[in-house]
Amino acid sequence: MAIVYTCRHCGLKLGEIKEQVVDTTVLGWNKLTDEEKREMIQYKENGDVQIHAICENCQESLGHHPEYHELDYFIQ
């Protein structure tokens, strides 16, 4: 099992945790609302977990263009 972090906007792989047992409270998942969990966490058929986060470049773009928050995807 692996936990793979990817940018929700550009798809960049941000990181990966390859452990059989992971304490999700250490990762902060317990601080997410149910809606945030549904939006961010995707369980794959192979047992991996994909986390949709945001990379620094996309965060910077959102900071410069706040209207992009209205869009599901702002990278064309």
Coordinates of N, CA and C in Angstrom, one line a residue:
M1 N 0.8 -1.2 0.0 CA 0.0 0.0 0.0 C 0.9 1.2 0.0
A2 N 0.5 2.2 -0.7 CA 1.2 3.5 -0.8 C 0.1 4.6 -0.7
I3 N 0.5 5.7 -0.1 CA -0.3 6.9 -0.1 C 0.5 7.9 -1.0
V4 N -0.2 8.3 -2.0 CA 0.4 9.1 -3.1 C -0.3 10.5 -3.1
Y5 N 0.5 11.5 -2.9 CA 0.0 12.9 -2.9 C 0.2 13.5 -4.3
T6 N -0.9 14.0 -4.9 CA -0.8 14.6 -6.2 C -1.5 16.0 -6.2
C7 N -1.1 16.9 -7.0 CA -1.8 18.2 -7.1 C -3.1 18.0 -7.8
R8 N -4.1 18.5 -7.2 CA -5.5 18.4 -7.8 C -5.6 19.2 -9.1
H9 N -4.8 20.2 -9.3 CA -4.9 21.0 -10.5 C -4.0 20.6 -11.6
C10 N -2.7 20.4 -11.4 CA -1.8 20.1 -12.5 C -1.4 18.6 -12.6
G11 N -1.7 17.8 -11.5 CA -1.4 16.4 -11.5 C 0.0 16.1 -11.1
L12 N 0.8 17.0 -10.7 CA 2.2 16.8 -10.3 C 2.2 15.9 -9.0
K13 N 3.0 14.9 -9.1 CA 3.2 14.0 -7.9 C 4.0 14.7 -6.9
L14 N 3.4 15.0 -5.7 CA 4.1 15.7 -4.7 C 4.9 14.8 -3.7
G15 N 4.4 13.6 -3.5 CA 5.2 12.7 -2.6 C 4.4 11.4 -2.5
E16 N 5.1 10.5 -1.8 CA 4.5 9.1 -1.7 C 5.0 8.5 -0.4
I17 N 4.1 7.9 0.3 CA 4.5 7.2 1.6 C 4.2 5.7 1.3
K18 N 5.3 4.9 1.5 CA 5.1 3.5 1.2 C 5.3 2.8 2.6
E19 N 4.2 2.6 3.3 CA 4.2 1.9 4.5 C 3.0 1.0 4.6
Q20 N 3.1 -0.1 5.3 CA 2.0 -1.0 5.4 C 1.0 -0.5 6.5
V21 N 1.5 0.2 7.5 CA 0.6 0.8 8.5 C 1.0 2.2 8.7
V22 N -0.1 3.1 8.6 CA 0.1 4.5 8.7 C -0.9 5.1 9.7
D23 N -0.4 5.9 10.7 CA -1.3 6.5 11.6 C -1.9 7.8 10.9
T24 N -3.1 7.7 10.5 CA -3.7 8.8 9.7 C -3.9 10.1 10.6
T25 N -3.9 10.0 11.9 CA -3.9 11.2 12.7 C -2.6 12.0 12.6
V26 N -1.5 11.3 12.4 CA -0.2 11.9 12.2 C -0.3 12.7 10.9
L27 N -1.0 12.2 9.9 CA -1.1 12.9 8.6 C -2.1 14.0 8.7
G28 N -2.9 14.1 9.7 CA -3.9 15.2 9.9 C -5.3 14.9 9.3
W29 N -5.5 13.6 8.9 CA -6.8 13.3 8.3 C -7.9 13.5 9.2
N30 N -7.7 13.4 10.5 CA -8.8 13.5 11.5 C -9.2 15.0 11.6
K31 N -8.5 15.9 11.1 CA -8.9 17.3 11.1 C -9.7 17.7 9.9
L32 N -9.8 16.8 8.9 CA -10.6 17.1 7.7 C -12.1 16.8 8.0
T33 N -12.9 17.6 7.4 CA -14.4 17.4 7.5 C -14.7 16.2 6.6
D34 N -15.9 15.6 6.7 CA -16.3 14.5 5.9 C -16.3 14.9 4.4
E35 N -16.7 16.2 4.1 CA -16.7 16.7 2.7 C -15.3 16.8 2.2
E36 N -14.4 17.3 3.0 CA -13.0 17.4 2.6 C -12.4 16.1 2.3
K37 N -12.7 15.1 3.1 CA -12.2 13.7 2.9 C -12.7 13.2 1.6
R38 N -14.0 13.4 1.3 CA -14.6 12.9 0.1 C -13.9 13.5 -1.1
E39 N -13.6 14.8 -1.0 CA -12.9 15.6 -2.1 C -11.5 15.2 -2.3
M40 N -10.8 14.9 -1.2 CA -9.3 14.8 -1.2 C -8.8 13.4 -1.3
I41 N -9.5 12.4 -0.7 CA -9.0 11.1 -0.5 C -9.7 10.1 -1.5
Q42 N -8.9 9.4 -2.3 CA -9.5 8.5 -3.2 C -8.8 7.1 -3.0
Y43 N -9.6 6.1 -2.8 CA -9.0 4.7 -2.6 C -9.0 4.0 -3.9
K44 N -7.8 3.5 -4.2 CA -7.6 2.8 -5.5 C -7.8 1.3 -5.3
E45 N -8.1 0.6 -6.4 CA -8.4 -0.8 -6.4 C -7.2 -1.6 -5.9
N46 N -6.0 -1.2 -6.2 CA -4.8 -1.9 -5.8 C -4.4 -1.7 -4.3
G47 N -5.2 -0.9 -3.6 CA -5.0 -0.7 -2.1 C -4.3 0.6 -1.9
D48 N -3.8 1.3 -2.9 CA -3.2 2.6 -2.7 C -4.2 3.7 -2.4
V49 N -3.8 4.7 -1.8 CA -4.6 5.9 -1.4 C -4.1 7.1 -2.1
Q50 N -4.9 7.8 -2.9 CA -4.4 9.0 -3.6 C -5.0 10.2 -2.9
I51 N -4.2 11.1 -2.5 CA -4.6 12.4 -1.8 C -4.4 13.5 -2.8
H52 N -5.5 14.2 -3.0 CA -5.5 15.4 -3.9 C -5.2 16.6 -3.1
A53 N -4.0 17.2 -3.2 CA -3.6 18.4 -2.5 C -3.3 19.5 -3.5
I54 N -2.4 20.4 -3.2 CA -2.1 21.5 -4.1 C -0.6 21.7 -4.1
C55 N 0.0 21.9 -5.2 CA 1.5 22.1 -5.3 C 1.7 23.6 -5.1
E56 N 2.9 24.0 -4.8 CA 3.3 25.4 -4.6 C 3.0 26.3 -5.8
N57 N 3.3 25.8 -7.0 CA 3.1 26.6 -8.2 C 1.6 26.9 -8.4
C58 N 0.7 25.9 -8.2 CA -0.7 26.2 -8.3 C -1.2 27.0 -7.2
Q59 N -0.7 26.9 -6.0 CA -1.1 27.7 -4.9 C -0.7 29.2 -5.2
E60 N 0.4 29.4 -5.7 CA 0.9 30.7 -6.1 C 0.0 31.3 -7.2
S61 N -0.4 30.5 -8.2 CA -1.3 31.0 -9.2 C -2.7 31.4 -8.6
L62 N -3.2 30.6 -7.7 CA -4.4 30.9 -7.1 C -4.3 32.2 -6.3
G63 N -3.2 32.4 -5.7 CA -3.0 33.7 -4.9 C -3.0 34.9 -5.8
H64 N -2.4 34.7 -7.0 CA -2.4 35.9 -7.9 C -3.7 36.1 -8.7
H65 N -4.5 35.0 -8.8 CA -5.8 35.0 -9.5 C -6.8 34.3 -8.7
P66 N -7.4 35.0 -7.7 CA -8.4 34.4 -6.8 C -9.6 33.9 -7.5
E67 N -9.9 34.5 -8.7 CA -11.1 34.0 -9.4 C -11.0 32.6 -9.9
Y68 N -9.8 32.1 -9.9 CA -9.6 30.7 -10.3 C -10.2 29.7 -9.3
H69 N -10.4 30.1 -8.0 CA -11.0 29.3 -7.0 C -12.4 28.8 -7.5
E70 N -13.1 29.6 -8.4 CA -14.4 29.2 -8.8 C -14.4 28.1 -9.8
L71 N -13.2 27.8 -10.4 CA -13.1 26.7 -11.4 C -12.6 25.4 -10.8
D72 N -13.1 24.3 -11.4 CA -12.7 23.0 -11.0 C -11.2 22.8 -11.4
Y73 N -10.9 23.2 -12.6 CA -9.6 23.1 -13.2 C -9.2 24.4 -13.8
F74 N -8.1 25.0 -13.5 CA -7.7 26.3 -14.1 C -6.5 26.1 -15.0
I75 N -5.9 25.0 -15.1 CA -4.8 24.7 -16.0 C -5.3 24.1 -17.3
Q76 N -5.1 24.7 -18.4 CA -5.6 24.2 -19.7 C -4.6 23.4 -20.4

